[in-house]
Amino acid sequence: MSLDNLLLALVIAYFGWRVLSSILVRRRLPGLLKDGAQVVDVRNPAEFAGGHAPASVNIPLPEIDARAGELDKGRQVIVCCASGTRRVPCVTLGTVT
């Protein structure tokens, strides 16, 4: 397999993963919300003010460690942002589970 073909395959796999992830999340969200999950929006305050999910709480990503105690540990947490890239550090580091 040439380098060009490998790069093309990786790009296709990445976009396929993004689409599949989005579909799976959309399927799980209604159930999580029904069960009382809390929604944390990790965008900056200006982005949050421009529009956000109902009942979501704005905790910008740089503040997540300091403000994690504000979250109810007995409830699931849904972390969201504009594109999905800012939520990954929260989940990866285990700050929000």
PDB file of C-alpha atoms in Angstrom:
ATOM      1  CA  MET A   1       0.000   0.000   0.000  1.00  0.00           C
ATOM      2  CA  SER A   2       1.436   3.335  -0.981  1.00  0.00           C
ATOM      3  CA  LEU A   3       1.683   6.268   1.424  1.00  0.00           C
ATOM      4  CA  ASP A   4      -1.012   8.152  -0.524  1.00  0.00           C
ATOM      5  CA  ASN A   5      -3.437   5.249  -0.179  1.00  0.00           C
ATOM      6  CA  LEU A   6      -2.642   4.896   3.506  1.00  0.00           C
ATOM      7  CA  LEU A   7      -3.293   8.584   4.137  1.00  0.00           C
ATOM      8  CA  LEU A   8      -6.557   8.408   2.194  1.00  0.00           C
ATOM      9  CA  ALA A   9      -7.644   5.360   4.208  1.00  0.00           C
ATOM     10  CA  LEU A  10      -6.843   7.145   7.480  1.00  0.00           C
ATOM     11  CA  VAL A  11      -8.829  10.227   6.450  1.00  0.00           C
ATOM     12  CA  ILE A  12     -11.817   8.089   5.453  1.00  0.00           C
ATOM     13  CA  ALA A  13     -11.594   6.133   8.712  1.00  0.00           C
ATOM     14  CA  TYR A  14     -11.447   9.350  10.755  1.00  0.00           C
ATOM     15  CA  PHE A  15     -14.529  10.852   9.118  1.00  0.00           C
ATOM     16  CA  GLY A  16     -16.358   7.532   9.367  1.00  0.00           C
ATOM     17  CA  TRP A  17     -15.583   7.429  13.090  1.00  0.00           C
ATOM     18  CA  ARG A  18     -16.852  11.017  13.528  1.00  0.00           C
ATOM     19  CA  VAL A  19     -20.132  10.235  11.768  1.00  0.00           C
ATOM     20  CA  LEU A  20     -20.657   6.966  13.656  1.00  0.00           C
ATOM     21  CA  SER A  21     -19.851   8.618  17.003  1.00  0.00           C
ATOM     22  CA  SER A  22     -22.372  11.352  16.308  1.00  0.00           C
ATOM     23  CA  ILE A  23     -25.081   8.839  15.456  1.00  0.00           C
ATOM     24  CA  LEU A  24     -24.425   6.801  18.598  1.00  0.00           C
ATOM     25  CA  VAL A  25     -24.488   9.886  20.812  1.00  0.00           C
ATOM     26  CA  ARG A  26     -27.784  11.055  19.328  1.00  0.00           C
ATOM     27  CA  ARG A  27     -29.299   7.668  20.116  1.00  0.00           C
ATOM     28  CA  ARG A  28     -28.168   7.721  23.761  1.00  0.00           C
ATOM     29  CA  LEU A  29     -28.960  11.352  24.604  1.00  0.00           C
ATOM     30  CA  PRO A  30     -32.733  11.083  25.116  1.00  0.00           C
ATOM     31  CA  GLY A  31     -32.336   8.219  27.582  1.00  0.00           C
ATOM     32  CA  LEU A  32     -29.554   9.945  29.501  1.00  0.00           C
ATOM     33  CA  LEU A  33     -31.567  13.162  29.771  1.00  0.00           C
ATOM     34  CA  LYS A  34     -34.674  11.241  30.838  1.00  0.00           C
ATOM     35  CA  ASP A  35     -32.630   9.600  33.604  1.00  0.00           C
ATOM     36  CA  GLY A  36     -31.554  13.034  34.907  1.00  0.00           C
ATOM     37  CA  ALA A  37     -28.134  13.512  33.349  1.00  0.00           C
ATOM     38  CA  GLN A  38     -26.609  16.968  33.730  1.00  0.00           C
ATOM     39  CA  VAL A  39     -25.343  18.820  30.654  1.00  0.00           C
ATOM     40  CA  VAL A  40     -22.057  20.705  30.944  1.00  0.00           C
ATOM     41  CA  ASP A  41     -21.124  23.058  28.110  1.00  0.00           C
ATOM     42  CA  VAL A  42     -17.356  23.622  28.100  1.00  0.00           C
ATOM     43  CA  ARG A  43     -17.353  26.475  25.577  1.00  0.00           C
ATOM     44  CA  ASN A  44     -16.336  29.968  26.630  1.00  0.00           C
ATOM     45  CA  PRO A  45     -19.047  32.262  28.079  1.00  0.00           C
ATOM     46  CA  ALA A  46     -19.468  34.250  24.848  1.00  0.00           C
ATOM     47  CA  GLU A  47     -20.117  31.078  22.840  1.00  0.00           C
ATOM     48  CA  PHE A  48     -22.505  29.813  25.525  1.00  0.00           C
ATOM     49  CA  ALA A  49     -24.412  33.125  25.492  1.00  0.00           C
ATOM     50  CA  GLY A  50     -24.853  32.741  21.732  1.00  0.00           C
ATOM     51  CA  GLY A  51     -26.962  29.616  22.254  1.00  0.00           C
ATOM     52  CA  HIS A  52     -26.911  26.480  24.361  1.00  0.00           C
ATOM     53  CA  ALA A  53     -28.879  23.379  25.263  1.00  0.00           C
ATOM     54  CA  PRO A  54     -31.773  23.876  27.679  1.00  0.00           C
ATOM     55  CA  ALA A  55     -30.777  23.427  31.347  1.00  0.00           C
ATOM     56  CA  SER A  56     -27.076  23.172  30.464  1.00  0.00           C
ATOM     57  CA  VAL A  57     -24.439  24.618  32.781  1.00  0.00           C
ATOM     58  CA  ASN A  58     -21.500  26.591  31.411  1.00  0.00           C
ATOM     59  CA  ILE A  59     -18.148  25.528  32.844  1.00  0.00           C
ATOM     60  CA  PRO A  60     -15.441  26.611  30.376  1.00  0.00           C
ATOM     61  CA  LEU A  61     -12.777  23.982  29.742  1.00  0.00           C
ATOM     62  CA  PRO A  62      -9.970  25.934  31.507  1.00  0.00           C
ATOM     63  CA  GLU A  63     -12.144  26.007  34.665  1.00  0.00           C
ATOM     64  CA  ILE A  64     -13.324  22.388  34.662  1.00  0.00           C
ATOM     65  CA  ASP A  65     -10.862  21.147  37.291  1.00  0.00           C
ATOM     66  CA  ALA A  66     -11.601  23.994  39.701  1.00  0.00           C
ATOM     67  CA  ARG A  67     -15.384  23.779  39.250  1.00  0.00           C
ATOM     68  CA  ALA A  68     -15.933  20.020  38.966  1.00  0.00           C
ATOM     69  CA  GLY A  69     -17.184  20.030  42.556  1.00  0.00           C
ATOM     70  CA  GLU A  70     -20.276  21.956  41.384  1.00  0.00           C
ATOM     71  CA  LEU A  71     -21.492  18.838  39.585  1.00  0.00           C
ATOM     72  CA  ASP A  72     -23.707  16.226  41.203  1.00  0.00           C
ATOM     73  CA  LYS A  73     -21.568  13.089  41.437  1.00  0.00           C
ATOM     74  CA  GLY A  74     -24.702  10.948  41.610  1.00  0.00           C
ATOM     75  CA  ARG A  75     -25.819  11.924  38.099  1.00  0.00           C
ATOM     76  CA  GLN A  76     -24.400  11.173  34.660  1.00  0.00           C
ATOM     77  CA  VAL A  77     -22.639  14.083  32.963  1.00  0.00           C
ATOM     78  CA  ILE A  78     -22.998  14.968  29.296  1.00  0.00           C
ATOM     79  CA  VAL A  79     -20.120  17.194  28.169  1.00  0.00           C
ATOM     80  CA  CYS A  80     -20.654  19.266  25.041  1.00  0.00           C
ATOM     81  CA  CYS A  81     -18.942  21.979  23.030  1.00  0.00           C
ATOM     82  CA  ALA A  82     -19.183  23.377  19.520  1.00  0.00           C
ATOM     83  CA  SER A  83     -17.321  20.617  17.680  1.00  0.00           C
ATOM     84  CA  GLY A  84     -16.587  17.886  20.212  1.00  0.00           C
ATOM     85  CA  THR A  85     -12.863  18.549  20.481  1.00  0.00           C
ATOM     86  CA  ARG A  86     -12.961  20.380  23.818  1.00  0.00           C
ATOM     87  CA  ARG A  87     -14.946  17.675  25.578  1.00  0.00           C
ATOM     88  CA  VAL A  88     -12.298  15.022  24.915  1.00  0.00           C
ATOM     89  CA  PRO A  89      -9.786  16.304  27.519  1.00  0.00           C
ATOM     90  CA  CYS A  90     -12.526  16.273  30.183  1.00  0.00           C
ATOM     91  CA  VAL A  91     -13.458  12.678  29.526  1.00  0.00           C
ATOM     92  CA  THR A  92      -9.866  11.519  28.957  1.00  0.00           C
ATOM     93  CA  LEU A  93      -8.581  13.013  32.184  1.00  0.00           C
ATOM     94  CA  GLY A  94     -11.505  11.628  34.133  1.00  0.00           C
ATOM     95  CA  THR A  95     -12.493  15.048  35.441  1.00  0.00           C
ATOM     96  CA  VAL A  96     -16.062  14.473  34.362  1.00  0.00           C
ATOM     97  CA  THR A  97     -17.373  10.938  34.255  1.00  0.00           C
TER      98      THR A  97
END
